[in-house]
Coordinates of C-alpha atoms in Angstrom, one line a residue:
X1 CA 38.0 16.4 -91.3
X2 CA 38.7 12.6 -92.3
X3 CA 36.1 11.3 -94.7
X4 CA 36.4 7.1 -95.0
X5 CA 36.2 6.3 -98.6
X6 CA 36.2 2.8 -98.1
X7 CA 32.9 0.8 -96.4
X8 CA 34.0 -1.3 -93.9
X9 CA 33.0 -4.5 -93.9
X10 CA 34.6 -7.9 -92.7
X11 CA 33.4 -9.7 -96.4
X12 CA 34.9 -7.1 -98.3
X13 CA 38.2 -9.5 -98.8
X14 CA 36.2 -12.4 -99.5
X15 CA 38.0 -14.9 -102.7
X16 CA 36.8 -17.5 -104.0
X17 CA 39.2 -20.0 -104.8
X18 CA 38.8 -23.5 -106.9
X19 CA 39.2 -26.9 -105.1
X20 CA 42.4 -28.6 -106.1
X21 CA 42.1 -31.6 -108.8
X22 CA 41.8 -34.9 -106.6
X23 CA 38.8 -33.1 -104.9
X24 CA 36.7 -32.8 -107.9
X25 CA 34.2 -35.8 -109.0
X26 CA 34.9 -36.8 -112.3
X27 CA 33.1 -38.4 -115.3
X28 CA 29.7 -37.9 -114.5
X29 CA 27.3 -37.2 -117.4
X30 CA 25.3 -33.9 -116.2
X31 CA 22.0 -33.7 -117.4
X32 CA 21.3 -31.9 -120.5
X33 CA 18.0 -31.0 -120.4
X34 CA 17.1 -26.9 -121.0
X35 CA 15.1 -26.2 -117.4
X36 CA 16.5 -23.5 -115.0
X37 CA 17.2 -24.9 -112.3
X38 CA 20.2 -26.0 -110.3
X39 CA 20.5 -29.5 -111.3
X40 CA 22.5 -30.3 -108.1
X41 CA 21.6 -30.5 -104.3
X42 CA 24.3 -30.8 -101.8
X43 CA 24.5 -31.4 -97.8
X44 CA 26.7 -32.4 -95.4
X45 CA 26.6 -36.0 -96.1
X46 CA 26.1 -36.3 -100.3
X47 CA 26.1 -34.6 -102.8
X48 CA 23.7 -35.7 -105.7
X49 CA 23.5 -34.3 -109.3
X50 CA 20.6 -34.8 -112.5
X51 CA 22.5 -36.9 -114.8
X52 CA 21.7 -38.3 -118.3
X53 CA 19.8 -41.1 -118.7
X54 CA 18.3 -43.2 -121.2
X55 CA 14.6 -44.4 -120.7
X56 CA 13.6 -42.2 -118.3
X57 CA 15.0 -40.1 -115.5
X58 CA 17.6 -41.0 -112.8
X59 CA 20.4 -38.7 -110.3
X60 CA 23.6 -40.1 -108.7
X61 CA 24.2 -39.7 -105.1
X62 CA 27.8 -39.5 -104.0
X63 CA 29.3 -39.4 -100.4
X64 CA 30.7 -35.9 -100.1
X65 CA 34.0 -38.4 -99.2
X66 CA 34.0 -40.1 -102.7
X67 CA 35.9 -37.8 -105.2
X68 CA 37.6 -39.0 -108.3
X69 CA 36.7 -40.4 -110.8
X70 CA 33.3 -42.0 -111.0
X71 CA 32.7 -45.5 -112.3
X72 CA 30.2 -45.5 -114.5
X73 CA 28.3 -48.5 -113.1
X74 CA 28.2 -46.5 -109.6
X75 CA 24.1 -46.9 -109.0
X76 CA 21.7 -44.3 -109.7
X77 CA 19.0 -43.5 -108.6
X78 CA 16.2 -44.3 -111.1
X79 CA 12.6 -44.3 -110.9
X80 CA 11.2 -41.8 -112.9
X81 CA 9.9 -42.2 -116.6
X82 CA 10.9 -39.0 -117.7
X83 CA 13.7 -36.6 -116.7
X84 CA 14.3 -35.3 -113.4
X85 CA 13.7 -31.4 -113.6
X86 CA 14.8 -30.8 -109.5
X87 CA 16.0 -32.2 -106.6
X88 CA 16.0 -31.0 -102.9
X89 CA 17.4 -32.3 -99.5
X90 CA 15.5 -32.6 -97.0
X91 CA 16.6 -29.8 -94.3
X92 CA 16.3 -32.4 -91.2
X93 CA 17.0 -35.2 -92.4
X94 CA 20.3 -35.9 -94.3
X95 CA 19.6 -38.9 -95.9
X96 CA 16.5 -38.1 -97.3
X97 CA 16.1 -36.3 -100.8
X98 CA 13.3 -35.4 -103.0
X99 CA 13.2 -35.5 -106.9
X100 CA 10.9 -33.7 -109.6
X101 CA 10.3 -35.0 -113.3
X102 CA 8.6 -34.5 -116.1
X103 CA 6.6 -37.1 -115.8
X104 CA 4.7 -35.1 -113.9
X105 CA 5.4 -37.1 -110.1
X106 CA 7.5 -36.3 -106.7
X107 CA 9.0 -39.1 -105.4
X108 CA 10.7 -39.1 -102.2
X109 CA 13.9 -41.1 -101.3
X110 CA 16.0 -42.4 -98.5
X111 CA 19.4 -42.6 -99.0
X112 CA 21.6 -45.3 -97.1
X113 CA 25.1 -44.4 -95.4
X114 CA 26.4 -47.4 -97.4
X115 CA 26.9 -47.3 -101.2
X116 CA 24.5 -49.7 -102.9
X117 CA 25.2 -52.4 -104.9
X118 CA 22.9 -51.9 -107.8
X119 CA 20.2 -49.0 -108.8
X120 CA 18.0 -47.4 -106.0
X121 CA 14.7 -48.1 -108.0
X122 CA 11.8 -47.9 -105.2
X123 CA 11.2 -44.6 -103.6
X124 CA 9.9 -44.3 -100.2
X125 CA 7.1 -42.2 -101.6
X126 CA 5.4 -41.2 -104.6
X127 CA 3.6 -37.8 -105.0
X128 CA 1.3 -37.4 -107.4
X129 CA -1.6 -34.2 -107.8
X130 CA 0.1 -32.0 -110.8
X131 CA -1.0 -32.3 -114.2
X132 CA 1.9 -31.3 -115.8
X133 CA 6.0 -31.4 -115.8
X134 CA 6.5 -30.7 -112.0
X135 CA 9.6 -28.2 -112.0
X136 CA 10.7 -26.8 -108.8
X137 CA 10.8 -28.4 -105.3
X138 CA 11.4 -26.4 -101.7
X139 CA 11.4 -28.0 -98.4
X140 CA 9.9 -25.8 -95.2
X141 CA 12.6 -24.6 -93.3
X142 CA 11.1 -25.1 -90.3
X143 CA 8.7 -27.6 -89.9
X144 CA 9.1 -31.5 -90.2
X145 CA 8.2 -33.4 -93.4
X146 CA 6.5 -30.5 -95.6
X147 CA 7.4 -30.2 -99.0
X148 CA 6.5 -27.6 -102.0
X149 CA 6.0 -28.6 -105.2
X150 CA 5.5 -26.2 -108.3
X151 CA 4.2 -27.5 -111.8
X152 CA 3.6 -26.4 -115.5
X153 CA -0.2 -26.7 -114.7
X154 CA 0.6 -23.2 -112.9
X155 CA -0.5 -25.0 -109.1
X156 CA 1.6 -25.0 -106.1
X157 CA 1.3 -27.8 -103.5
X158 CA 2.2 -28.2 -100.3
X159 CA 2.7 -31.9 -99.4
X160 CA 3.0 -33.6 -96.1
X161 CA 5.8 -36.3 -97.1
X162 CA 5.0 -38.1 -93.9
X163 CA 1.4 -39.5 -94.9
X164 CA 1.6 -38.5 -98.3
X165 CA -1.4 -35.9 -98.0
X166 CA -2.2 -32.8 -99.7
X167 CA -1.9 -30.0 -96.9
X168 CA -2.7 -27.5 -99.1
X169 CA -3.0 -26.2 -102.6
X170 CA -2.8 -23.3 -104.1
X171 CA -4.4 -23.1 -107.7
X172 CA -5.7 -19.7 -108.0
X173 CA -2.5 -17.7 -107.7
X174 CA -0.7 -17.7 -111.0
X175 CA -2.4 -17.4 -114.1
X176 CA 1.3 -18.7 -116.2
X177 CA 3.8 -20.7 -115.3
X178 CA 5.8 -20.4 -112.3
X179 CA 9.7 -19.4 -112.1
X180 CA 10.5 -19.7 -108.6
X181 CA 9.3 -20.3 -105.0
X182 CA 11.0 -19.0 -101.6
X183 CA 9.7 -19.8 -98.3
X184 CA 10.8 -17.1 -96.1
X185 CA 12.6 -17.7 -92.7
X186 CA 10.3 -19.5 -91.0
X187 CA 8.0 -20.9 -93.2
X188 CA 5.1 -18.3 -92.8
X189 CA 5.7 -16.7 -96.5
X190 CA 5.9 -17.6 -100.0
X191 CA 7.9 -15.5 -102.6
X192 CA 6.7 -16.3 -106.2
X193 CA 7.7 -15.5 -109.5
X194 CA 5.5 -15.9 -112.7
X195 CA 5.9 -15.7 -116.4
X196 CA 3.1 -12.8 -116.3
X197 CA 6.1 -10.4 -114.7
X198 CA 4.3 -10.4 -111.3
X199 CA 6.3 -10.8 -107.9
X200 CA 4.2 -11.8 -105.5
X201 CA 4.0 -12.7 -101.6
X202 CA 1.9 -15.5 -100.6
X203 CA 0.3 -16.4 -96.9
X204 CA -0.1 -20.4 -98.1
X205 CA -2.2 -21.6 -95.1
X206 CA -4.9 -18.6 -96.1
X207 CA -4.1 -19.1 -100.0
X208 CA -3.8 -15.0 -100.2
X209 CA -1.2 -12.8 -102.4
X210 CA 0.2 -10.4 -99.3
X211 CA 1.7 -8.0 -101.5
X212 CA 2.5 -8.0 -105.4
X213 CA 4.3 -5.9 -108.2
X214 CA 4.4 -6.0 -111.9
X215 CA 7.5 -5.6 -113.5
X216 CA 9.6 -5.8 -110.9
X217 CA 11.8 -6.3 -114.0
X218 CA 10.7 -5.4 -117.3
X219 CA 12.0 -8.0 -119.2
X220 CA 10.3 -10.9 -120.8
X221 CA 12.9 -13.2 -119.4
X222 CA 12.4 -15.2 -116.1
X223 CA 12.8 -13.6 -112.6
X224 CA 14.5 -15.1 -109.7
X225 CA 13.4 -14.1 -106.1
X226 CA 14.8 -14.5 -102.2
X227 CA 13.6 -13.3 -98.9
X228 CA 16.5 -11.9 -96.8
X229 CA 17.3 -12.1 -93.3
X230 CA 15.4 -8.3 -93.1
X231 CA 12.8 -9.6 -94.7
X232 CA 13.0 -8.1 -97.9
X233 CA 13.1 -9.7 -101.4
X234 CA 16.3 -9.7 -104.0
X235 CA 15.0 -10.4 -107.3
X236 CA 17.1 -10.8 -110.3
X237 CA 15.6 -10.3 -113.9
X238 CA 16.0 -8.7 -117.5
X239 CA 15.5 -5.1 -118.6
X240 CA 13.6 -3.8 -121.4
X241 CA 16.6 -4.2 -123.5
X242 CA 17.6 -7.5 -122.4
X243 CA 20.3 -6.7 -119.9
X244 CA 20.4 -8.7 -116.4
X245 CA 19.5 -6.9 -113.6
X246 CA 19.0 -7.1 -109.8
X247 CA 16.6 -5.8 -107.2
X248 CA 15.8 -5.3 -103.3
X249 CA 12.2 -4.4 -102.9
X250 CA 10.3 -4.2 -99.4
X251 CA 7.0 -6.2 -99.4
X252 CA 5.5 -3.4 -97.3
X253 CA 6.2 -0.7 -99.9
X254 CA 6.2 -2.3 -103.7
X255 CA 5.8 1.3 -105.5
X256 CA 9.5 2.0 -105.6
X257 CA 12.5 -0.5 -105.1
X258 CA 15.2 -0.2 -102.1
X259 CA 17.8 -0.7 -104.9
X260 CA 18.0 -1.5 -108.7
X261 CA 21.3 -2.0 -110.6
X262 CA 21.6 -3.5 -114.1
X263 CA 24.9 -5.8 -114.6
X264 CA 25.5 -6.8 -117.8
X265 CA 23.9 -8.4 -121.4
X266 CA 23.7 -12.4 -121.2
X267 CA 21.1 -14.4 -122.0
X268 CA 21.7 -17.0 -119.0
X269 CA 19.2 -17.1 -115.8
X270 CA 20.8 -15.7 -112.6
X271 CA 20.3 -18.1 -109.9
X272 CA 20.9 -16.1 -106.3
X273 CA 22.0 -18.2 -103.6
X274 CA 21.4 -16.3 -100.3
X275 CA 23.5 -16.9 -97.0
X276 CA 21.4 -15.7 -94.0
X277 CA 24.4 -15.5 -91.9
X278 CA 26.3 -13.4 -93.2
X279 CA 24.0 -11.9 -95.6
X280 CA 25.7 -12.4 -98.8
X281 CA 23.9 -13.1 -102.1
X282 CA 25.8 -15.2 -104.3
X283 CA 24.7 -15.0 -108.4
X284 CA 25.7 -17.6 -110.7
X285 CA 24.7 -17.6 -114.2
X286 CA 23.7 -20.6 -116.2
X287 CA 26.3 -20.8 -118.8
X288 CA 28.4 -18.3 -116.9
X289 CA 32.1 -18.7 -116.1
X290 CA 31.6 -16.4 -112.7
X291 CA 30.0 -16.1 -109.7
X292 CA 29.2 -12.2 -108.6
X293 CA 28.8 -12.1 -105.2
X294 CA 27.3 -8.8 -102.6
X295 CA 26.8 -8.2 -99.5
X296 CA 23.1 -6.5 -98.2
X297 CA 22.6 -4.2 -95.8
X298 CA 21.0 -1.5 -94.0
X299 CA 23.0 1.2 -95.4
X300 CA 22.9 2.8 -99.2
X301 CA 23.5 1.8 -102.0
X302 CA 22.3 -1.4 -99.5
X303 CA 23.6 -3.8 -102.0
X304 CA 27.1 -3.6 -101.8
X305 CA 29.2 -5.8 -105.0
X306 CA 32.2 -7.4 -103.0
X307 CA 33.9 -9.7 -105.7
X308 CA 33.6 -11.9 -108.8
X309 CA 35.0 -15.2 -109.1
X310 CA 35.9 -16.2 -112.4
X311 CA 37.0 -19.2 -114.2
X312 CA 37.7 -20.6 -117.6
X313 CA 34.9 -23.6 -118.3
X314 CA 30.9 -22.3 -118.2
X315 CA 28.7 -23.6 -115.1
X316 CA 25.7 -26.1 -116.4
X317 CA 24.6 -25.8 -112.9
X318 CA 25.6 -25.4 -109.0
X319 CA 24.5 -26.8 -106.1
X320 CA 24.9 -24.7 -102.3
X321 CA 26.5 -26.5 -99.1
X322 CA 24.5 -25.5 -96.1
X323 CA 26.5 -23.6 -93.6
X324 CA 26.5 -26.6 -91.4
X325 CA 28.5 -28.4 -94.0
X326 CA 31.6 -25.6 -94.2
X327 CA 35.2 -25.9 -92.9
X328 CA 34.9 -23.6 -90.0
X329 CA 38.5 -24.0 -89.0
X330 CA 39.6 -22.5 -92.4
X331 CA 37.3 -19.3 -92.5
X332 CA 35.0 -21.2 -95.1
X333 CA 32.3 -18.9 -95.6
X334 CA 30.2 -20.8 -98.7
X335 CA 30.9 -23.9 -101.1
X336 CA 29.9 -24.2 -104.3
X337 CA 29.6 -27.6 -106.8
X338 CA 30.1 -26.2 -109.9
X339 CA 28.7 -28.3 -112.3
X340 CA 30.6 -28.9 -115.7
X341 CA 29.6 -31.0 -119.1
X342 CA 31.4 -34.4 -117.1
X343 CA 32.4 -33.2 -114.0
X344 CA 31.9 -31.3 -110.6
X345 CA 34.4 -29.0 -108.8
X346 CA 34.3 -27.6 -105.1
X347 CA 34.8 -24.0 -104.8
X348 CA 35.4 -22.0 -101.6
X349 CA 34.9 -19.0 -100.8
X350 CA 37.0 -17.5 -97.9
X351 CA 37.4 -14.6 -95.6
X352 CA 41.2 -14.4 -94.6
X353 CA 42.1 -14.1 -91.6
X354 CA 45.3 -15.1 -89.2
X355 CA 44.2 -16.7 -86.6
X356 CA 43.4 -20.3 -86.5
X357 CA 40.9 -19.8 -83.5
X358 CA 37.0 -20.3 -83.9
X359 CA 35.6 -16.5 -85.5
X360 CA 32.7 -15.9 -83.7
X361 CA 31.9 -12.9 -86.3
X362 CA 31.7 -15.1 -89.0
X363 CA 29.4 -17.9 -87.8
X364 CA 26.9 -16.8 -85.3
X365 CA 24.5 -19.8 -84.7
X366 CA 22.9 -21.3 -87.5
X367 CA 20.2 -23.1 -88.5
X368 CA 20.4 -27.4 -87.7
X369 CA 18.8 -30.3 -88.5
X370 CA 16.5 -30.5 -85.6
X371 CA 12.2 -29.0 -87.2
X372 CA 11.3 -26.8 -84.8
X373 CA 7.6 -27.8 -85.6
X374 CA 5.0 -30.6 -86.6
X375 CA 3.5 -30.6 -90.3
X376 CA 0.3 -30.6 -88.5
X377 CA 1.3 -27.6 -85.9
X378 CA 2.3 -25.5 -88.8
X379 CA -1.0 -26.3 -90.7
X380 CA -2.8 -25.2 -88.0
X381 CA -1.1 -21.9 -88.1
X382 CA 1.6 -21.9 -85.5
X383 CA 4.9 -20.3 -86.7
X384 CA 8.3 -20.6 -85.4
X385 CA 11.8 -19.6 -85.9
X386 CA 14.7 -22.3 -86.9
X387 CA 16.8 -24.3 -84.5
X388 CA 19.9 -23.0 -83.9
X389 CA 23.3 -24.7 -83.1
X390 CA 26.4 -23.5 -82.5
X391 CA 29.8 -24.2 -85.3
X392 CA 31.9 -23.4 -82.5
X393 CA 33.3 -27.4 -82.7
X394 CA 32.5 -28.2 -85.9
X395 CA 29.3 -30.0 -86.9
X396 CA 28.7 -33.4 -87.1
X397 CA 25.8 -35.0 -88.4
X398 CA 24.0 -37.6 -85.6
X399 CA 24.3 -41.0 -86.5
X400 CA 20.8 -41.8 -84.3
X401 CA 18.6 -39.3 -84.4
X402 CA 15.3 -39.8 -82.5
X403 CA 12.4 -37.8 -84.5
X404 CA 9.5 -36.2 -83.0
X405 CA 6.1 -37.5 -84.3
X406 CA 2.9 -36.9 -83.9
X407 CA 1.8 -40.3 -85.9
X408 CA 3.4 -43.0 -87.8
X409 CA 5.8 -41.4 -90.0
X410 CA 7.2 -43.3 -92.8
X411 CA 9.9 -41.1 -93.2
X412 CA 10.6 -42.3 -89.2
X413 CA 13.3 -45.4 -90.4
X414 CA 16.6 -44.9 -90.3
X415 CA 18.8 -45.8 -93.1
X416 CA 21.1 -48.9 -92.1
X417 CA 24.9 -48.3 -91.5
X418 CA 25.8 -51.5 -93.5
X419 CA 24.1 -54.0 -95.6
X420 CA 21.8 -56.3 -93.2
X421 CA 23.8 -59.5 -93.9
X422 CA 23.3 -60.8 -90.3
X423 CA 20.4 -61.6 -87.8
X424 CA 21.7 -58.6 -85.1
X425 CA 22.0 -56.4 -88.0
X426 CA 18.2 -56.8 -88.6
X427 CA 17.0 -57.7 -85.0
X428 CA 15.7 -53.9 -84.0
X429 CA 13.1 -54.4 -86.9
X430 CA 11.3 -57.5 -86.3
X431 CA 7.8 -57.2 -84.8
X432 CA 6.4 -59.1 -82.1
X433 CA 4.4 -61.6 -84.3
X434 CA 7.6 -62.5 -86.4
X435 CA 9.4 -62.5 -83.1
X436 CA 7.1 -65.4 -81.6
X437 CA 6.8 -66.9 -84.6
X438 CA 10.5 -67.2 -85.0
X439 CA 10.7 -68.4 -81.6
X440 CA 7.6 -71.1 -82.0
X441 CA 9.9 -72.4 -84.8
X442 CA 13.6 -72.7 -82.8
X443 CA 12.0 -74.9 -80.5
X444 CA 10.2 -77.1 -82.8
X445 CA 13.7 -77.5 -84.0
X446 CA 14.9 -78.3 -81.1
X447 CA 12.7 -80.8 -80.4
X448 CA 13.2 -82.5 -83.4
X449 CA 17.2 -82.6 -83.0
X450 CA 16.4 -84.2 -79.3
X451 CA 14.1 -87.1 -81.0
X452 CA 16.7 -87.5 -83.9
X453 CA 19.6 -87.8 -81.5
X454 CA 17.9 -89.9 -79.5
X455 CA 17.1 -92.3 -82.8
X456 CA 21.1 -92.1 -83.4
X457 CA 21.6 -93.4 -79.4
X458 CA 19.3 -96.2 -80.4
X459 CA 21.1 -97.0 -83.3
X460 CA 24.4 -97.0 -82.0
X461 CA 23.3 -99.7 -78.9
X462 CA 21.9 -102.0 -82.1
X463 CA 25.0 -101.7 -83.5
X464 CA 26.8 -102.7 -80.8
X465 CA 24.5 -105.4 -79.7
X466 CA 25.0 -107.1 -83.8
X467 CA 29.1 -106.7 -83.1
X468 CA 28.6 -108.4 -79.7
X469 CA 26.8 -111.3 -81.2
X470 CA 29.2 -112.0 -84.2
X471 CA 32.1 -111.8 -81.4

């Protein structure tokens, strides 16, 4: 009788390797500032990182294209009094991002395709409702134009960046401050984790706690929480005795957790990045020189440790690629942008395989650009599941995207492809008024040439006529 010692799995061989010099960004002054959170945000288009900056708070966006070194003149973006605590993409829209501070605000930007010239100054909205330091930002997966905010004043808001409204806010739930916030798959949940030691699950749109455990770790430490595609929750956390540990708990049954394993003794936050697809959890430590990485599934020990990638310099921060951003055509399973003290590195994780054709195993259809709901449909209670597309060719992100609204949306501008330096360039946004007004004025003009080059005719016969006469 045959007994397989080894689980089968097509991630067991997964490696993470390093991007190679030229494909790092270089000299670029990564925020110092002790918060736990990623400082970077990354999509198919840019990639922006929390820099330093004196006099208030500012993050550079780079094209994903743009690697090297950085000038340091490249424009920021600057607008905030204090320092910039997290930034978020938006999840269907590539050129918009948001930004937290300490100054207690949300401002939303839009990006352009073109590099500017000088600093990007003037938001396209400002948020403001927290009291305090607003730390942690999470756009709905979803549904168009809804944004989460978290602050030091223990409140979660949930904003509709469109109108710039409060859809809803939740300042009852957490009696200390809040670590982290999760929106499940399609929006309908909230995962939360508090400095009381409490995990909870949320219903936002009824402003009830679902389910909730204490001590989910036992550490004083903070806590760290996911949902996963089966709708349970990976925590990670601090024992007792100060070692990290990490957890699967089901939200239907808190009393005893699907799995429990302690790792090792640091002092640095695990942040888990979660891949849906292929349901991989990804920890990276702050001030960590590895990533750990395991896969989760139905069977025991259910999470399953595949691999560690290592390295020599310490992470201040990483930032995720959205699976829509990977090399399919290479067997690119994640990206990372490791963030060091004055630089940021690419690294890839991989699944090998021989073949060059398209894996179908590896990227079933995932989740695209396109809300598969209104701000105000999901208000009103509807739920539904993300829009799916197919890597099979490759993604590439839609130059004109029309966008679904309901009512005027500012966020409903594209960013210009170049610098409006000539009339056709800026034709599509002039409005009817400036348009007849514009055209009242072209034949005024005209006018006035015909009278002045009738003058000049009249002048001219003088002239001759004087000639004439002295002839």
């Amino acid at each position: 009788m045959s007994r397989r010692v080894v689980r089968q799995s097509k991630f067991r061989h997964v490696f993470g390797q390093a991007a190679k010099a030229d494909q790092a960004y270089e000299d670029i002054r990564v925020s110092k500032v002790t918060w736990d959170s990623s400082f970077c945000a990354v999509n198919p288009k840019f990639l922006a990182i929390i820099v330093e900056a004196g006099g208030g708070g500012a993050f550079i966006v780079l094209p994903l294209a743009k690697t090297g070194r950085v000038d340091k003149n490249y424009p920021l973006v600057t607008g905030h009094t204090a320092p910039v605590l997290d930034i978020d993409w938006c999840p269907h829209n590539d050129n918009v991002i948001a930004s937290a501070s300490d100054d207690t605000t949300i401002m939303v930007w839009q990006i352009p395709d073109y590099t500017p010239v000088r600093n990007i100054t003037e938001p396209i909205i400002t948020l403001e409702g927290h009291s305090k330091r607003v730390g942690i930002l999470s756009w709905h997966p979803t549904a168009r134009n809804v944004l989460l905010s978290a602050g030091g004043d223990n409140v979660i808001i949930i904003w509709n960046v469109g109108t710039g409204e409060v859809l809803l806010s939740l300042d009852e739930v957490h009696p200390d401050v809040i670590h982290s916030v999760c929106w499940n798959s399609n929006g309908s949940l909230l995962a939360t984790t508090c400095k009381d030691k409490t995990l909870r699950i949320i219903d936002p749109r009824k402003g009830q706690v679902v389910a909730e455990r204490f001590a989910a770790h036992e550490g004083m430490r903070p806590m760290r929480a996911v949902f996963t595609r089966q709708g349970h929750i990976f925590t990670t956390g601090f024992t007792r005795m100060s070692q990290r540990e990490l957890g699967l708990w089901d939200p239907n049954n808190f009393e005893e957790p699907v799995a429990l394993q302690e790792m090792d003794t640091s002092n640095g936050v695990l942040l888990p990045f979660y891949d849906p697809d292929s349901s991989i959890v990804y920890l990276c430590g702050k001030g960590d020189s590895s990533i750990r990485y395991f896969e989760i599934t139905d069977e025991p020990p259910f999470v399953h440790y595949l691999n560690t990638f290592s390295s020599k310099e310490p992470q201040r921060g990483m930032g995720f690629m959205p699976k829509r951003g990977l090399d399919v055509s290479k067997c690119e399973i994640a990206r990372f942008y490791k963030l060091h003290e004055r630089k940021c590195e690419p690294i890839i994780m991989t699944v090998p395989r021989k073949s060059d054709l398209f894996q179908d195993d590896l990227y079933p259809d995932t989740p695209g650009p396109e809300p598969a709901l209104e701000a105000d449909e999901w208000l009103s209670g509807q739920d539904a599941e993300p829009v799916l597309i197919s890597l099979r060719d490759g993604y590439v992100p839609p130059k004109h995207r029309e966008l679904r609204v309901t009512k005027r949306n500012i966020l409903d501008v594209r960013p210009p492809t170049r610098p409006p330096r000539s009339q056709s360039a800026s034709d599509a946004s002039l409005s009817q008024h400036t348009l007849e007004t514009l055209l009242e004025e072209i034949k005024a003009l005209r006018e006035r040439v015909q009278a002045q080059e009738q003058r000049i005719t009249a002048l001219e016969n003088m002239l001759c006529e004087l000639v004439d006469g002295t002839d």
